[in-house]
Each structure stands twice: as structure tokens, then as C-alpha cells.
């Protein structure tokens, strides 16, 4: 019998000028501000990594990549996702991501024009076809103009 697992992760970063705006491993071109973070600040990949860990009851990325550790300064978040995927497969033999549902909250810039590129980048990270990665965008309606936030749900089949 195929068992299913669900995982959910959230992340937020403060926006600062002169920083890259990375989402799902994709660099949003010409963004005036990006995530002020110890790592590369890719909130979408951080939320994805937490979602994967949570599907297997494995805590969160702060355990493996504490922000206080200088080794992780400007870390490429794709490395975090690769590491976490390996942990999850080790814990749950035969685990495969079925699909991903993600939401990003950001007031500006508009991300709609970059949806396909972000979807493609995220799908590539997980070895999925693009239609298995859904990404929606929302503004905060001005309530959180200095933040980028991401929420990710993953579904995995095991065995
Ligand atoms: O948050 P709100 O409902 O006003 O978003 C309206 C539309 O704007 C959504 O359909 C969303 O795809 C788009 N959007 C976007 N880039 C953002 C925020 C929202 O393209 N940074
Ligand atoms: Mg983060």
C-alpha cells in the first residue's frame, strides 16, 4: 500500500536594498530590495525545506543550518533543499514528492511575470514536472510592506 505524507513550512525575511531577491532558486531581475538574511534569504526554498522536514517529523532547518553558524553565511539555499531531501529519503525509504503548493506574500515587485520561471526552478530542484508545482502570489495589502513571506505544502508518497 502506498502511504502519503504531508508537510508544511513557512518562512519570512525582512527586505533590504542591495540584496538579491531569490525565490525558489530563481533570481527576480531588477528587484529593488531582497531578503536581509544570513543565508541567501530564499524564503520559498526555506519554507520548502521545512515542509519536507515536517513531512518526516524531522524538525526544521534551524537544527541543521543554525543562522549563528558562520559556515552558512550567504549559503545557496538549493544546498539546504538537497540536504533535506536526502534526510527525508533516508528516514522514509522510497519517499517521493508528489506535488508542491506554495504561496508567496510580497507587496512589490509584481511576481506574476516570473511565475513560470519560479515554477520551473522549484520543479527542477525536486525533479518534478512544472505542473506539479503550484505557486500563488499575494500582496499583504500594505500590512507587511517590508517582508517577503512564503508558505509551502508538500505531498509525498512513501513506499
Ligand atoms: O494580494 P492581491 O490579492 O491584491 O494580489 C492580486 C494579484 O496580484 C494576484 O493575482 C497575484 O498573482 C498578483 N501578485 C503578483 N505579485 C505580487 C503580489 C501579487 O503578481 N508580488
Ligand atoms: Mg529564511
Coordinates of N, CA and C and ligand atoms in Angstrom, one line a residue:
X1 N 0.8 -1.2 0.0 CA 0.0 0.0 0.0 C 0.9 1.3 0.0
X2 N 0.5 2.2 -0.8 CA 1.3 3.5 -0.8 C 0.8 4.4 0.3
X3 N 1.7 4.8 1.2 CA 1.3 5.8 2.2 C 1.6 7.2 1.8
X4 N 0.8 8.1 2.2 CA 1.0 9.5 1.9 C 1.5 10.3 3.1
X5 N 2.3 11.3 2.9 CA 2.7 12.2 4.0 C 2.5 13.6 3.5
X6 N 2.1 14.5 4.4 CA 2.0 15.9 4.0 C 3.0 16.7 4.9
X7 N 3.6 17.7 4.4 CA 4.5 18.6 5.1 C 4.1 20.0 4.9
X8 N 4.4 20.9 5.8 CA 4.1 22.3 5.7 C 5.2 23.2 6.3
X9 N 5.6 24.2 5.6 CA 6.7 25.1 6.1 C 6.3 26.6 5.8
X10 N 6.8 27.4 6.6 CA 6.7 28.9 6.5 C 8.0 29.6 6.6
X11 N 8.2 30.7 5.9 CA 9.4 31.5 6.2 C 9.1 32.9 5.8
X12 N 9.8 33.8 6.5 CA 9.7 35.3 6.2 C 11.1 35.9 6.3
X13 N 11.3 36.9 5.5 CA 12.6 37.7 5.7 C 12.2 39.1 5.5
X14 N 13.0 40.0 6.2 CA 12.9 41.4 6.0 C 13.5 41.8 4.7
X15 N 12.9 42.8 4.0 CA 13.5 43.2 2.7 C 14.5 44.4 3.0
X16 N 15.6 44.3 2.2 CA 16.6 45.4 2.4 C 17.2 45.7 1.0
X17 N 17.5 47.0 0.8 CA 18.1 47.4 -0.5 C 19.4 46.7 -0.7
X18 N 19.8 46.5 -2.0 CA 21.1 45.9 -2.3 C 21.2 44.4 -2.0
X19 N 20.1 43.8 -1.7 CA 20.2 42.3 -1.6 C 19.5 41.6 -2.7
X20 N 19.9 40.4 -3.1 CA 19.2 39.7 -4.2 C 17.8 39.2 -3.7
X21 N 16.8 39.3 -4.6 CA 15.5 38.7 -4.3 C 15.5 37.3 -5.0
X22 N 15.7 36.3 -4.2 CA 15.7 34.9 -4.7 C 14.4 34.2 -4.2
X23 N 13.8 33.5 -5.2 CA 12.6 32.8 -4.8 C 12.6 31.4 -5.6
X24 N 12.7 30.4 -4.8 CA 12.7 29.0 -5.5 C 14.0 28.8 -6.2
X25 N 15.1 29.5 -5.9 CA 16.3 29.4 -6.6 C 16.4 30.3 -7.8
X26 N 15.3 31.1 -8.1 CA 15.3 32.0 -9.2 C 15.6 33.4 -8.7
X27 N 16.5 34.1 -9.4 CA 16.8 35.5 -9.0 C 15.8 36.4 -9.8
X28 N 15.0 37.1 -9.0 CA 14.0 38.0 -9.6 C 14.8 39.2 -10.1
X29 N 14.7 39.5 -11.5 CA 15.6 40.5 -12.0 C 15.1 41.9 -11.6
X30 N 16.0 42.8 -11.4 CA 15.8 44.2 -11.2 C 14.9 44.5 -9.9
X31 N 14.9 43.6 -8.9 CA 14.2 43.8 -7.7 C 14.9 44.9 -6.9
X32 N 14.3 45.9 -6.4 CA 15.0 47.0 -5.7 C 15.4 46.5 -4.3
X33 N 14.7 45.5 -3.8 CA 15.1 45.0 -2.5 C 15.1 43.5 -2.5
X34 N 15.9 42.9 -1.6 CA 15.9 41.4 -1.4 C 15.9 41.1 0.0
X35 N 16.0 39.8 0.3 CA 15.9 39.3 1.7 C 17.2 39.6 2.5
X36 N 17.0 40.3 3.6 CA 18.1 40.5 4.5 C 18.3 39.3 5.4
X37 N 19.3 38.4 5.1 CA 19.3 37.1 5.7 C 20.8 36.7 5.8
X38 N 21.0 35.8 6.7 CA 22.3 35.2 6.9 C 22.7 34.3 5.7
X39 N 21.7 33.6 5.2 CA 21.9 32.8 4.0 C 21.6 33.6 2.8
X40 N 21.3 33.0 1.7 CA 20.9 33.8 0.5 C 19.5 34.4 0.7
X41 N 18.7 34.0 1.7 CA 17.4 34.5 2.0 C 16.3 34.1 1.1
X42 N 16.4 32.9 0.5 CA 15.4 32.4 -0.4 C 14.2 31.8 0.5
X43 N 13.2 32.7 0.8 CA 12.2 32.3 1.7 C 11.4 31.1 1.2
X44 N 11.2 31.0 -0.2 CA 10.5 29.9 -0.8 C 11.2 28.6 -0.6
X45 N 12.5 28.6 -0.8 CA 13.3 27.3 -0.5 C 13.4 27.0 1.0
X46 N 13.4 28.0 1.8 CA 13.5 27.7 3.2 C 12.1 27.1 3.7
X47 N 11.0 27.7 3.2 CA 9.7 27.1 3.5 C 9.6 25.7 3.0
X48 N 10.1 25.5 1.8 CA 10.1 24.1 1.1 C 10.9 23.1 2.0
X49 N 12.1 23.6 2.4 CA 12.9 22.7 3.2 C 12.2 22.3 4.5
X50 N 11.6 23.3 5.2 CA 10.9 23.0 6.4 C 9.7 22.1 6.1
X51 N 9.0 22.3 5.0 CA 7.9 21.4 4.7 C 8.3 20.0 4.5
X52 N 9.5 19.8 3.8 CA 10.0 18.4 3.6 C 10.4 17.8 4.9
X53 N 11.1 18.5 5.8 CA 11.4 18.0 7.1 C 10.2 17.7 7.9
X54 N 9.2 18.5 7.9 CA 8.0 18.3 8.7 C 7.2 17.1 8.2
X55 N 7.3 16.8 6.9 CA 6.6 15.6 6.4 C 7.1 14.3 7.1
X56 N 8.4 14.4 7.6 CA 9.0 13.2 8.1 C 9.3 13.3 9.7
X57 N 8.7 14.4 10.2 CA 8.8 14.6 11.7 C 10.3 14.9 12.0
X58 N 11.0 15.6 11.2 CA 12.5 15.8 11.4 C 12.8 17.2 11.8
X59 N 11.9 17.9 12.5 CA 12.3 19.2 13.0 C 12.3 20.3 11.9
X60 N 13.2 21.2 12.0 CA 13.3 22.3 10.9 C 14.7 22.6 10.6
X61 N 14.9 23.5 9.6 CA 16.3 23.7 9.0 C 17.2 24.4 10.0
X62 N 16.6 25.1 11.1 CA 17.4 25.7 12.1 C 18.3 24.7 12.8
X63 N 17.9 23.4 12.9 CA 18.6 22.4 13.5 C 19.9 22.1 12.8
X64 N 19.8 21.9 11.4 CA 21.0 21.6 10.6 C 21.8 22.8 10.2
X65 N 21.1 23.9 10.0 CA 21.8 25.1 9.5 C 21.5 26.3 10.4
X66 N 22.0 26.3 11.7 CA 21.7 27.4 12.6 C 22.3 28.7 12.0
X67 N 21.4 29.8 12.1 CA 21.8 31.1 11.5 C 23.1 31.7 12.2
X68 N 23.4 31.2 13.4 CA 24.5 31.7 14.2 C 25.8 31.1 13.6
X69 N 25.8 30.1 12.8 CA 27.0 29.4 12.3 C 27.5 30.1 11.0
X70 N 28.7 30.6 11.2 CA 29.3 31.4 10.1 C 29.5 30.6 8.8
X71 N 29.5 29.3 8.9 CA 29.6 28.4 7.7 C 28.5 28.6 6.7
X72 N 27.3 29.1 7.3 CA 26.1 29.2 6.5 C 25.9 30.6 5.9
X73 N 26.8 31.5 6.1 CA 26.7 32.8 5.6 C 26.5 32.8 4.1
X74 N 25.5 33.5 3.6 CA 25.3 33.5 2.1 C 25.1 32.2 1.5
X75 N 24.7 31.2 2.3 CA 24.6 29.8 1.8 C 23.5 29.8 0.6
X76 N 23.9 29.1 -0.4 CA 22.9 28.8 -1.5 C 21.8 27.9 -1.0
X77 N 20.6 28.4 -0.9 CA 19.5 27.6 -0.3 C 19.2 26.3 -1.1
X78 N 19.7 26.2 -2.3 CA 19.4 24.9 -3.0 C 20.2 23.8 -2.3
X79 N 21.3 24.2 -1.7 CA 22.1 23.2 -0.9 C 21.3 22.7 0.3
X80 N 20.5 23.6 0.9 CA 19.7 23.2 2.0 C 18.6 22.2 1.6
X81 N 18.0 22.5 0.4 CA 16.9 21.6 -0.1 C 17.5 20.2 -0.4
X82 N 18.6 20.2 -1.1 CA 19.3 18.9 -1.5 C 19.6 18.1 -0.2
X83 N 20.1 18.8 0.8 CA 20.5 18.1 2.0 C 19.2 17.5 2.7
X84 N 18.2 18.3 2.8 CA 17.0 17.9 3.5 C 16.2 16.8 2.7
X85 N 16.3 16.9 1.4 CA 15.7 15.8 0.6 C 16.3 14.5 0.9
X86 N 17.7 14.5 1.0 CA 18.4 13.3 1.3 C 18.0 12.7 2.7
X87 N 17.9 13.6 3.7 CA 17.5 13.2 5.1 C 16.1 12.6 5.0
X88 N 15.2 13.2 4.3 CA 13.8 12.7 4.3 C 13.8 11.3 3.6
X89 N 14.5 11.1 2.5 CA 14.5 9.8 1.9 C 15.2 8.7 2.7
X90 N 16.2 9.2 3.5 CA 16.9 8.2 4.4 C 15.9 7.8 5.5
X91 N 15.1 8.7 6.0 CA 14.1 8.4 7.0 C 12.9 7.6 6.5
X92 N 12.5 8.0 5.3 CA 11.3 7.3 4.8 C 11.7 6.7 3.4
X93 N 12.1 5.4 3.4 CA 12.6 4.8 2.2 C 11.5 4.9 1.1
X94 N 11.9 5.2 -0.1 CA 11.0 5.3 -1.2 C 10.2 6.6 -1.3
X95 N 10.5 7.6 -0.4 CA 9.7 8.8 -0.4 C 9.9 9.6 -1.7
X96 N 8.8 10.0 -2.2 CA 8.9 10.8 -3.5 C 7.9 12.0 -3.3
X97 N 8.3 13.1 -3.7 CA 7.4 14.3 -3.7 C 6.4 14.1 -4.8
X98 N 5.1 14.2 -4.5 CA 4.0 14.1 -5.5 C 3.7 15.5 -6.1
X99 N 3.5 16.4 -5.2 CA 3.3 17.8 -5.7 C 3.6 18.8 -4.6
X100 N 3.7 20.1 -5.0 CA 4.0 21.2 -4.1 C 3.0 22.3 -4.3
X101 N 2.5 22.9 -3.3 CA 1.6 24.0 -3.4 C 2.3 25.1 -2.5
X102 N 2.6 26.3 -3.2 CA 3.3 27.3 -2.5 C 2.6 28.7 -2.7
X103 N 2.7 29.5 -1.6 CA 2.2 30.9 -1.7 C 3.3 31.8 -1.3
X104 N 3.4 32.9 -2.0 CA 4.4 34.0 -1.6 C 3.6 35.3 -1.4
X105 N 3.9 35.9 -0.3 CA 3.3 37.2 0.1 C 4.4 38.3 -0.1
X106 N 4.2 39.2 -1.0 CA 5.1 40.2 -1.3 C 4.4 41.4 -1.9
X107 N 4.6 42.6 -1.4 CA 3.8 43.7 -2.0 C 4.4 44.2 -3.3
X108 N 5.7 44.2 -3.5 CA 6.3 44.6 -4.7 C 7.7 44.0 -4.8
X109 N 8.2 43.7 -6.0 CA 7.6 43.9 -7.3 C 6.5 42.8 -7.6
X110 N 5.8 43.0 -8.7 CA 4.9 42.0 -9.2 C 5.6 40.7 -9.6
X111 N 5.2 39.6 -9.1 CA 5.8 38.3 -9.4 C 5.2 37.6 -10.5
X112 N 3.9 37.9 -10.9 CA 3.2 37.2 -11.9 C 4.0 37.0 -13.1
X113 N 4.7 38.0 -13.6 CA 5.5 37.7 -14.9 C 6.6 36.7 -14.7
X114 N 7.0 36.4 -13.4 CA 8.1 35.4 -13.2 C 7.5 34.1 -12.7
X115 N 6.2 33.9 -12.7 CA 5.6 32.6 -12.2 C 6.2 31.4 -12.9
X116 N 6.3 31.4 -14.2 CA 6.7 30.2 -14.9 C 8.2 29.9 -14.6
X117 N 9.0 31.0 -14.5 CA 10.4 30.8 -14.2 C 10.6 30.2 -12.8
X118 N 9.9 30.7 -11.8 CA 10.0 30.3 -10.4 C 9.5 28.8 -10.3
X119 N 8.4 28.6 -11.0 CA 7.8 27.2 -11.0 C 8.8 26.2 -11.6
X120 N 9.5 26.6 -12.7 CA 10.4 25.8 -13.4 C 11.6 25.5 -12.4
X121 N 12.1 26.6 -11.8 CA 13.3 26.4 -10.9 C 13.0 25.5 -9.7
X122 N 11.8 25.7 -9.1 CA 11.4 24.9 -8.0 C 11.2 23.4 -8.4
X123 N 10.5 23.2 -9.5 CA 10.3 21.9 -10.0 C 11.6 21.2 -10.3
X124 N 12.6 21.9 -10.9 CA 13.9 21.3 -11.2 C 14.6 20.8 -9.9
X125 N 14.5 21.6 -8.9 CA 15.1 21.2 -7.6 C 14.6 19.9 -7.1
X126 N 13.3 19.6 -7.4 CA 12.7 18.4 -6.9 C 12.6 17.3 -7.9
X127 N 13.0 17.5 -9.1 CA 12.9 16.5 -10.2 C 11.4 16.3 -10.6
X128 N 10.6 17.3 -10.5 CA 9.2 17.2 -10.8 C 8.9 18.0 -12.1
X129 N 7.8 17.6 -12.8 CA 7.4 18.4 -13.9 C 6.7 19.7 -13.4
X130 N 6.7 20.7 -14.2 CA 6.2 22.0 -13.8 C 4.8 22.0 -13.2
X131 N 4.0 21.1 -13.8 CA 2.5 21.2 -13.4 C 2.3 20.6 -12.0
X132 N 3.4 20.0 -11.5 CA 3.2 19.5 -10.1 C 3.6 20.6 -9.0
X133 N 4.0 21.7 -9.5 CA 4.3 22.8 -8.6 C 3.4 24.0 -8.8
X134 N 2.5 24.3 -7.9 CA 1.6 25.4 -7.9 C 2.2 26.5 -7.1
X135 N 2.2 27.7 -7.7 CA 2.7 28.9 -6.9 C 1.7 30.0 -7.1
X136 N 1.2 30.5 -5.9 CA 0.4 31.7 -6.0 C 1.1 32.9 -5.3
X137 N 0.7 34.1 -5.7 CA 1.3 35.3 -5.2 C 0.2 36.2 -4.6
X138 N 0.5 36.8 -3.5 CA -0.4 37.7 -2.8 C 0.3 38.9 -2.3
X139 N -0.3 40.1 -2.3 CA 0.3 41.2 -1.6 C -0.2 41.1 -0.1
X140 N 0.4 41.8 0.7 CA -0.1 41.9 2.1 C -1.1 43.0 2.3
X141 N -1.5 43.6 1.2 CA -2.4 44.7 1.2 C -1.8 45.8 2.0
X142 N -0.5 46.0 1.9 CA 0.2 47.0 2.6 C 0.5 46.8 4.1
X143 N 0.1 45.6 4.6 CA 0.3 45.4 6.0 C 1.7 45.0 6.4
X144 N 2.4 44.4 5.4 CA 3.8 43.9 5.7 C 4.6 44.3 4.5
X145 N 4.8 45.6 4.2 CA 5.5 46.1 3.0 C 7.0 45.8 3.0
X146 N 7.5 45.4 4.2 CA 9.0 45.2 4.3 C 9.4 43.8 4.4
X147 N 8.4 42.9 4.1 CA 8.7 41.5 4.3 C 8.4 40.7 3.0
X148 N 9.1 39.6 2.8 CA 8.7 38.6 1.9 C 8.5 37.4 2.7
X149 N 7.3 36.7 2.4 CA 6.9 35.6 3.2 C 6.5 34.4 2.2
X150 N 6.8 33.2 2.6 CA 6.5 32.1 1.8 C 5.9 31.0 2.7
X151 N 4.9 30.3 2.1 CA 4.3 29.2 2.7 C 4.2 28.0 1.7
X152 N 4.7 26.8 2.1 CA 4.8 25.7 1.2 C 4.2 24.5 1.8
X153 N 3.3 23.8 1.1 CA 2.8 22.5 1.4 C 3.3 21.5 0.4
X154 N 3.8 20.3 0.9 CA 4.3 19.3 0.0 C 3.5 18.0 0.3
X155 N 3.2 17.2 -0.7 CA 2.6 15.9 -0.5 C 3.7 14.9 -1.0
X156 N 3.9 13.9 -0.2 CA 4.9 12.8 -0.6 C 4.2 11.5 -0.5
X157 N 4.6 10.6 -1.5 CA 4.2 9.2 -1.4 C 5.4 8.4 -0.8
X158 N 5.1 7.4 0.0 CA 6.2 6.7 0.7 C 6.0 5.2 0.4
X159 N 7.0 4.5 0.0 CA 6.9 3.0 -0.2 C 6.4 2.6 -1.5
Ligands
LIG1 O1 -2.8 40.3 -3.0 P1 -3.7 40.6 -4.1 O2 -5.0 39.7 -4.0 O3 -4.1 42.0 -4.3 O4 -3.0 40.1 -5.4 C1 -3.6 40.3 -6.7 C2 -2.9 39.6 -7.8 O5 -1.6 40.2 -7.9 C3 -2.7 38.1 -7.6 O6 -3.4 37.5 -8.7 C4 -1.2 37.9 -7.7 O7 -1.0 36.9 -8.7 C5 -0.6 39.2 -8.2 N1 0.6 39.5 -7.4 C6 1.8 39.5 -8.1 N2 2.9 39.8 -7.5 C7 2.9 40.1 -6.2 C8 1.7 40.0 -5.4 C9 0.5 39.7 -6.1 O8 1.8 39.2 -9.3 N3 4.1 40.4 -5.6
LIG2 MG1 14.7 32.0 5.6

